[in-house]
């Protein structure tokens, strides 16, 4: 029923619980470009409006709208929901006195929103709507939107700058997680050591110096926060200093790191899969129209520094006359 399946969501839960405030690399810079999109959306909502942020993650959009509304002395009631087990109050440095205006709830799928018909004056989503089953999500957001209500979606752009960056990050990560890539090799070596399998240990050890060289090569073009670089350096460092640790603790810490790396790769792959081309955006518009919404605008959000597309922005309205 859900486009990516329930298994994919566990990686988001792990991410929101333990790893992050926001959803991707390069985030602070891109937030600065996209934030005005949400400020503008907040500004057109009436005082007292009810708003829903779907696939909210740890709530950057919901909180940014709450802060903007508060600054303009406007009361908004914001529900912010996500299929994953989210943890925004613990994770966001800016979750201060604005929080009471945002009600967060995890375990809520876009395909089955637990809200009344016509309940919201605004529905929004940043890099979230596209992860759900499109037909069902379209039906649900149109159902909960009140007549006259506005929908704004910011959607990953296929072939856009972020998509390309994530693709590169994913390729590097897959390389260091491949059989004789630095991360997997270290894991296998330590597993062999724990099992006392000297033959496997010796045969794998032969590949270590080329794995180190490959990891170094990957790092040359990688940004400073690259996961492949991070995990390969961590794993190699731990392996080189393995005498300092108990083997069981060493293995446990590598298994934890491996689990995080698998989660990162899954999230990258999900993003690469759900990002929309121009044609897919047209298809989405048709689906929204069929559900009774009027399309107000579709535009590219671009990086002013270089003109590269970062995302799509789609605005739609539920006509007041819709019954
Ligand atoms: C890239 S993150 C975006 C989070 C947040 N909007 C942000 O901008 O930081 C995608 C989010 O979509 C959520 N998600 C994926 N499929 C979903 C679904 N079918 N229903 C609700 N949430 C979903 C994930 O749990 C994840 O938190």
Tab-separated table of C-alpha atoms and ligand atoms in Angstrom:
chain	number	residue	atom	x	y	z
A	1	UNK	CA	0.000	0.000	0.000
A	2	UNK	CA	2.708	2.490	0.933
A	3	UNK	CA	5.000	3.275	-1.938
A	4	UNK	CA	8.287	2.438	-0.210
A	5	UNK	CA	6.984	-0.089	2.250
A	6	UNK	CA	7.094	-0.071	6.024
A	7	UNK	CA	10.662	-1.437	6.085
A	8	UNK	CA	12.000	1.758	4.569
A	9	UNK	CA	10.584	3.822	7.419
A	10	UNK	CA	12.729	2.178	10.125
A	11	UNK	CA	15.731	3.986	8.695
A	12	UNK	CA	13.972	7.324	9.125
A	13	UNK	CA	12.981	6.493	12.682
A	14	UNK	CA	16.614	5.680	13.501
A	15	UNK	CA	17.696	8.887	11.824
A	16	UNK	CA	15.228	11.154	13.603
A	17	UNK	CA	15.746	9.503	16.981
A	18	UNK	CA	19.483	9.374	17.073
A	19	UNK	CA	21.114	11.205	14.273
A	20	UNK	CA	19.706	14.409	13.072
A	21	UNK	CA	17.643	17.493	13.164
A	22	UNK	CA	17.086	17.698	9.447
A	23	UNK	CA	16.881	15.475	6.468
A	24	UNK	CA	19.981	15.733	4.366
A	25	UNK	CA	23.504	16.796	3.691
A	26	UNK	CA	24.164	20.396	2.608
A	27	UNK	CA	21.155	21.219	4.693
A	28	UNK	CA	21.976	24.595	6.315
A	29	UNK	CA	22.746	26.178	2.976
A	30	UNK	CA	19.680	24.769	1.238
A	31	UNK	CA	17.454	25.674	4.179
A	32	UNK	CA	18.418	29.291	3.675
A	33	UNK	CA	17.230	29.121	0.080
A	34	UNK	CA	13.996	27.277	0.829
A	35	UNK	CA	12.998	29.001	4.080
A	36	UNK	CA	11.441	32.035	2.327
A	37	UNK	CA	9.133	29.592	0.503
A	38	UNK	CA	7.674	28.569	3.881
A	39	UNK	CA	7.660	32.105	5.288
A	40	UNK	CA	5.637	33.233	2.272
A	41	UNK	CA	3.220	30.313	2.711
A	42	UNK	CA	2.809	31.217	6.400
A	43	UNK	CA	2.238	34.874	5.600
A	44	UNK	CA	-0.795	34.212	3.385
A	45	UNK	CA	-2.545	32.092	6.018
A	46	UNK	CA	-5.176	33.871	8.112
A	47	UNK	CA	-4.821	34.405	11.857
A	48	UNK	CA	-6.080	31.303	13.646
A	49	UNK	CA	-5.569	29.025	10.617
A	50	UNK	CA	-5.097	25.275	11.034
A	51	UNK	CA	-2.095	23.870	9.191
A	52	UNK	CA	-0.815	20.363	8.580
A	53	UNK	CA	2.820	19.499	7.839
A	54	UNK	CA	2.970	15.971	6.418
A	55	UNK	CA	6.123	13.815	6.484
A	56	UNK	CA	7.496	16.441	8.827
A	57	UNK	CA	10.616	14.557	9.969
A	58	UNK	CA	11.956	16.416	12.975
A	59	UNK	CA	9.817	19.349	11.968
A	60	UNK	CA	12.014	22.041	10.387
A	61	UNK	CA	9.152	23.352	8.237
A	62	UNK	CA	6.512	23.228	10.968
A	63	UNK	CA	8.800	25.014	13.407
A	64	UNK	CA	9.961	27.565	10.924
A	65	UNK	CA	6.309	28.395	10.106
A	66	UNK	CA	5.486	28.568	13.808
A	67	UNK	CA	8.348	30.970	14.401
A	68	UNK	CA	7.380	33.135	11.457
A	69	UNK	CA	3.762	33.269	12.624
A	70	UNK	CA	4.826	34.084	16.147
A	71	UNK	CA	7.064	36.908	14.886
A	72	UNK	CA	4.079	38.322	12.982
A	73	UNK	CA	1.770	37.869	16.009
A	74	UNK	CA	-0.325	35.402	14.089
A	75	UNK	CA	-1.778	32.342	15.804
A	76	UNK	CA	-1.440	29.160	13.778
A	77	UNK	CA	-2.393	25.679	14.933
A	78	UNK	CA	0.078	23.334	13.338
A	79	UNK	CA	-0.170	19.566	13.274
A	80	UNK	CA	3.051	17.946	12.134
A	81	UNK	CA	2.998	14.241	11.354
A	82	UNK	CA	5.287	11.573	9.957
A	83	UNK	CA	5.177	7.816	9.406
A	84	UNK	CA	8.466	7.467	11.293
A	85	UNK	CA	8.935	7.662	15.037
A	86	UNK	CA	10.055	11.280	15.169
A	87	UNK	CA	11.666	13.131	18.044
A	88	UNK	CA	11.594	16.860	17.335
A	89	UNK	CA	11.582	18.340	20.825
A	90	UNK	CA	14.819	16.516	21.669
A	91	UNK	CA	16.552	17.178	18.423
A	92	UNK	CA	15.889	20.726	17.343
A	93	UNK	CA	17.970	23.462	18.900
A	94	UNK	CA	15.236	25.948	18.078
A	95	UNK	CA	12.406	24.024	19.715
A	96	UNK	CA	11.877	26.665	22.359
A	97	UNK	CA	8.710	28.450	23.446
A	98	UNK	CA	7.281	28.123	19.936
A	99	UNK	CA	6.620	24.432	20.394
A	100	UNK	CA	3.157	24.709	21.951
A	101	UNK	CA	1.796	25.827	18.591
A	102	UNK	CA	3.021	22.658	16.909
A	103	UNK	CA	1.546	19.268	17.717
A	104	UNK	CA	3.924	16.529	16.544
A	105	UNK	CA	2.878	12.944	16.018
A	106	UNK	CA	4.842	10.002	14.636
A	107	UNK	CA	3.404	6.817	13.129
A	108	UNK	CA	1.061	8.756	10.823
A	109	UNK	CA	1.117	7.713	7.180
A	110	UNK	CA	0.234	10.164	4.449
A	111	UNK	CA	-1.931	7.494	2.895
A	112	UNK	CA	-4.183	7.316	5.972
A	113	UNK	CA	-4.360	10.705	7.649
A	114	UNK	CA	-6.300	10.559	10.923
A	115	UNK	CA	-8.001	13.921	10.370
A	116	UNK	CA	-11.501	15.089	9.486
A	117	UNK	CA	-12.600	16.151	6.019
A	118	UNK	CA	-12.006	19.879	5.371
A	119	UNK	CA	-10.009	20.268	8.608
A	120	UNK	CA	-7.028	22.332	7.447
A	121	UNK	CA	-6.587	25.772	5.871
A	122	UNK	CA	-3.118	24.799	4.772
A	123	UNK	CA	-1.316	21.534	4.039
A	124	UNK	CA	2.414	21.538	3.433
A	125	UNK	CA	5.226	19.107	2.899
A	126	UNK	CA	8.925	19.453	2.264
A	127	UNK	CA	10.639	16.440	0.699
A	128	UNK	CA	7.946	14.175	2.097
A	129	UNK	CA	4.810	13.914	-0.046
A	130	UNK	CA	6.710	12.192	-2.866
A	131	UNK	CA	7.691	9.279	-0.582
A	132	UNK	CA	4.062	8.178	-0.236
A	133	UNK	CA	1.788	6.326	-2.634
A	134	UNK	CA	0.793	9.188	-4.926
A	135	UNK	CA	-2.850	8.316	-5.555
A	136	UNK	CA	-3.610	7.768	-1.903
A	137	UNK	CA	-1.653	10.779	-0.698
A	138	UNK	CA	-3.375	13.026	-3.242
A	139	UNK	CA	-6.768	11.741	-2.091
A	140	UNK	CA	-5.876	12.283	1.564
A	141	UNK	CA	-4.468	15.802	1.314
A	142	UNK	CA	-7.410	16.938	-0.831
A	143	UNK	CA	-9.841	15.402	1.650
A	144	UNK	CA	-8.400	17.118	4.753
A	145	UNK	CA	-7.971	20.487	3.011
A	146	UNK	CA	-10.839	22.920	3.659
A	147	UNK	CA	-12.527	24.692	0.720
A	148	UNK	CA	-10.312	27.694	-0.034
A	149	UNK	CA	-7.394	25.898	1.627
A	150	UNK	CA	-3.893	25.905	0.165
A	151	UNK	CA	-1.478	23.088	-0.526
A	152	UNK	CA	2.247	23.719	-0.912
A	153	UNK	CA	4.666	20.907	-1.706
A	154	UNK	CA	8.433	21.137	-2.021
A	155	UNK	CA	9.545	18.043	-3.892
A	156	UNK	CA	12.905	16.462	-4.695
A	157	UNK	CA	13.860	17.198	-8.305
A	158	UNK	CA	15.162	14.306	-10.394
A	159	UNK	CA	18.411	15.417	-12.088
A	160	UNK	CA	18.527	18.475	-9.800
A	161	UNK	CA	21.624	19.516	-7.838
A	162	UNK	CA	20.603	17.723	-4.622
A	163	UNK	CA	19.655	14.555	-6.513
A	164	UNK	CA	23.056	14.499	-8.227
A	165	UNK	CA	24.849	15.143	-4.951
A	166	UNK	CA	22.951	12.341	-3.206
A	167	UNK	CA	23.665	10.029	-6.153
A	168	UNK	CA	27.414	10.709	-5.788
A	169	UNK	CA	27.260	10.203	-2.031
A	170	UNK	CA	25.402	6.950	-2.497
A	171	UNK	CA	27.907	5.643	-5.065
A	172	UNK	CA	30.796	6.403	-2.712
A	173	UNK	CA	28.995	4.791	0.219
A	174	UNK	CA	28.187	1.669	-1.803
A	175	UNK	CA	31.850	1.456	-2.818
A	176	UNK	CA	33.160	1.444	0.762
A	177	UNK	CA	30.398	-0.968	1.820
A	178	UNK	CA	31.090	-3.417	-1.032
A	179	UNK	CA	32.795	-6.724	-0.168
A	180	UNK	CA	36.351	-5.446	-0.243
A	181	UNK	CA	35.530	-1.792	0.355
A	182	UNK	CA	37.191	-0.318	3.462
A	183	UNK	CA	34.119	-0.437	5.713
A	184	UNK	CA	33.024	-3.972	4.910
A	185	UNK	CA	36.561	-5.289	4.875
A	186	UNK	CA	37.285	-4.010	8.387
A	187	UNK	CA	34.019	-5.484	9.603
A	188	UNK	CA	34.865	-8.880	8.094
A	189	UNK	CA	38.401	-8.770	9.511
A	190	UNK	CA	37.155	-8.104	13.026
A	191	UNK	CA	34.436	-10.745	12.684
A	192	UNK	CA	37.124	-13.235	11.573
A	193	UNK	CA	39.328	-12.238	14.469
A	194	UNK	CA	36.517	-12.760	16.946
A	195	UNK	CA	35.729	-16.181	15.494
A	196	UNK	CA	39.418	-17.084	15.518
A	197	UNK	CA	39.287	-17.674	11.753
A	198	UNK	CA	42.957	-16.975	10.952
A	199	UNK	CA	42.631	-18.106	7.341
A	200	UNK	CA	39.840	-15.659	6.541
A	201	UNK	CA	41.645	-12.916	8.468
A	202	UNK	CA	44.879	-13.394	6.492
A	203	UNK	CA	43.124	-13.583	3.136
A	204	UNK	CA	41.113	-10.421	3.809
A	205	UNK	CA	44.101	-8.554	5.227
A	206	UNK	CA	45.734	-8.761	1.792
A	207	UNK	CA	43.043	-6.438	0.427
A	208	UNK	CA	43.417	-3.803	3.112
A	209	UNK	CA	46.046	-1.574	1.535
A	210	UNK	CA	44.140	-1.302	-1.757
A	211	UNK	CA	40.917	-0.617	0.188
A	212	UNK	CA	42.705	2.216	2.022
A	213	UNK	CA	43.945	3.641	-1.284
A	214	UNK	CA	40.464	3.431	-2.825
A	215	UNK	CA	38.935	5.171	0.205
A	216	UNK	CA	41.539	7.927	-0.052
A	217	UNK	CA	40.769	8.372	-3.746
A	218	UNK	CA	37.047	8.670	-3.013
A	219	UNK	CA	37.736	11.328	-0.403
A	220	UNK	CA	39.432	13.634	-2.914
A	221	UNK	CA	36.179	14.742	-4.572
A	222	UNK	CA	33.933	14.265	-1.551
A	223	UNK	CA	32.434	17.069	0.539
A	224	UNK	CA	33.611	17.283	4.170
A	225	UNK	CA	30.432	15.727	5.567
A	226	UNK	CA	30.508	12.728	3.217
A	227	UNK	CA	29.275	9.502	4.842
A	228	UNK	CA	31.597	7.207	2.862
A	229	UNK	CA	34.617	9.193	3.975
A	230	UNK	CA	33.357	9.340	7.556
A	231	UNK	CA	32.635	5.619	7.893
A	232	UNK	CA	35.771	4.437	6.104
A	233	UNK	CA	38.000	6.660	8.266
A	234	UNK	CA	36.223	5.584	11.459
A	235	UNK	CA	36.405	1.894	10.608
A	236	UNK	CA	40.060	2.044	9.534
A	237	UNK	CA	41.040	4.065	12.588
A	238	UNK	CA	39.354	1.586	14.906
A	239	UNK	CA	40.992	-1.341	13.112
A	240	UNK	CA	44.473	0.177	13.303
A	241	UNK	CA	43.984	0.759	17.027
A	242	UNK	CA	42.233	-2.532	17.727
A	243	UNK	CA	44.650	-3.621	20.449
A	244	UNK	CA	43.183	-0.902	22.659
A	245	UNK	CA	39.709	-2.442	22.665
A	246	UNK	CA	38.066	-5.649	23.800
A	247	UNK	CA	37.203	-7.585	20.650
A	248	UNK	CA	33.501	-7.899	21.597
A	249	UNK	CA	33.210	-4.131	22.157
A	250	UNK	CA	35.101	-3.452	18.975
A	251	UNK	CA	32.765	-5.664	16.981
A	252	UNK	CA	29.695	-4.109	18.616
A	253	UNK	CA	30.801	-0.603	17.736
A	254	UNK	CA	31.526	-1.641	14.140
A	255	UNK	CA	28.135	-3.363	13.875
A	256	UNK	CA	26.451	-0.151	15.129
A	257	UNK	CA	28.383	1.868	12.571
A	258	UNK	CA	27.470	-0.630	9.847
A	259	UNK	CA	23.782	-0.375	10.769
A	260	UNK	CA	23.922	3.416	10.492
A	261	UNK	CA	25.691	3.189	7.144
A	262	UNK	CA	23.006	0.789	5.851
A	263	UNK	CA	20.337	3.270	7.030
A	264	UNK	CA	22.085	6.161	5.307
A	265	UNK	CA	22.314	4.256	2.064
A	266	UNK	CA	18.638	3.284	2.266
A	267	UNK	CA	17.595	6.906	2.790
A	268	UNK	CA	19.751	8.011	-0.150
A	269	UNK	CA	18.247	5.326	-2.353
A	270	UNK	CA	14.712	6.274	-1.345
A	271	UNK	CA	15.398	9.896	-2.229
A	272	UNK	CA	16.901	8.978	-5.591
A	273	UNK	CA	13.875	6.821	-6.328
A	274	UNK	CA	11.105	9.268	-5.340
A	275	UNK	CA	12.536	12.453	-6.885
A	276	UNK	CA	10.316	13.763	-9.682
A	277	UNK	CA	11.074	14.720	-13.256
A	278	UNK	CA	9.171	17.524	-15.022
A	279	UNK	CA	6.945	14.876	-16.592
A	280	UNK	CA	6.201	13.287	-13.227
A	281	UNK	CA	5.330	16.726	-11.841
A	282	UNK	CA	2.786	17.103	-14.672
A	283	UNK	CA	1.350	13.710	-13.726
A	284	UNK	CA	1.047	14.815	-10.109
A	285	UNK	CA	-0.743	17.989	-11.198
A	286	UNK	CA	-3.218	15.889	-13.193
A	287	UNK	CA	-3.847	13.700	-10.145
A	288	UNK	CA	-4.409	16.733	-7.925
A	289	UNK	CA	-6.813	18.217	-10.469
A	290	UNK	CA	-8.696	14.939	-10.662
A	291	UNK	CA	-9.040	15.100	-6.874
A	292	UNK	CA	-10.693	18.520	-7.171
A	293	UNK	CA	-7.763	20.877	-6.546
A	294	UNK	CA	-6.789	23.772	-8.801
A	295	UNK	CA	-3.091	24.076	-9.603
A	296	UNK	CA	-1.845	27.581	-8.807
A	297	UNK	CA	1.825	27.216	-9.749
A	298	UNK	CA	4.645	24.808	-10.392
A	299	UNK	CA	8.121	26.283	-10.313
A	300	UNK	CA	11.716	25.283	-9.917
A	301	UNK	CA	13.486	26.357	-6.731
A	302	UNK	CA	17.020	27.184	-7.819
A	303	UNK	CA	20.274	28.023	-6.101
A	304	UNK	CA	20.792	31.748	-6.806
A	305	UNK	CA	24.556	31.205	-6.675
A	306	UNK	CA	24.662	28.977	-9.768
A	307	UNK	CA	21.097	28.623	-11.086
A	308	UNK	CA	21.031	24.857	-10.406
A	309	UNK	CA	17.655	23.408	-9.583
A	310	UNK	CA	17.306	22.265	-5.987
A	311	UNK	CA	13.639	21.257	-5.842
A	312	UNK	CA	10.161	21.689	-7.249
A	313	UNK	CA	7.534	23.876	-5.625
A	314	UNK	CA	3.908	23.046	-6.308
A	315	UNK	CA	0.998	25.201	-5.132
A	316	UNK	CA	-2.620	24.133	-5.336
A	317	UNK	CA	-5.902	25.369	-3.921
A	318	UNK	CA	-9.116	23.588	-3.049
A	319	UNK	CA	-11.790	25.715	-4.725
A	320	UNK	CA	-14.308	27.211	-2.299
A	321	UNK	CA	-17.127	25.752	-4.332
A	322	UNK	CA	-15.747	22.206	-4.096
A	323	UNK	CA	-18.256	19.937	-2.530
B	1	LIG	C1	13.501	13.569	3.361
B	1	LIG	S1	12.578	13.381	4.849
B	1	LIG	C2	11.839	14.984	4.988
B	1	LIG	C3	11.498	15.387	6.389
B	1	LIG	C4	11.151	16.843	6.618
B	1	LIG	N1	9.965	17.254	5.905
B	1	LIG	C5	12.304	17.748	6.311
B	1	LIG	O1	12.202	18.574	5.392
B	1	LIG	O2	13.336	17.642	7.003
B	1	LIG	C6	11.239	12.340	4.316
B	1	LIG	C7	10.276	11.995	5.418
B	1	LIG	O3	9.126	11.352	4.835
B	1	LIG	C8	8.666	10.386	5.758
B	1	LIG	N2	7.801	9.457	5.018
B	1	LIG	C9	8.166	8.594	4.043
B	1	LIG	N3	7.094	7.932	3.573
B	1	LIG	C10	6.024	8.407	4.251
B	1	LIG	C11	4.638	8.125	4.194
B	1	LIG	N4	4.157	7.255	3.327
B	1	LIG	N5	3.815	8.791	5.045
B	1	LIG	C12	4.320	9.696	5.917
B	1	LIG	N6	5.627	9.995	6.017
B	1	LIG	C13	6.472	9.372	5.185
B	1	LIG	C14	9.917	9.785	6.328
B	1	LIG	O4	9.693	9.130	7.543
B	1	LIG	C15	10.801	11.021	6.479
B	1	LIG	O5	10.685	11.582	7.754
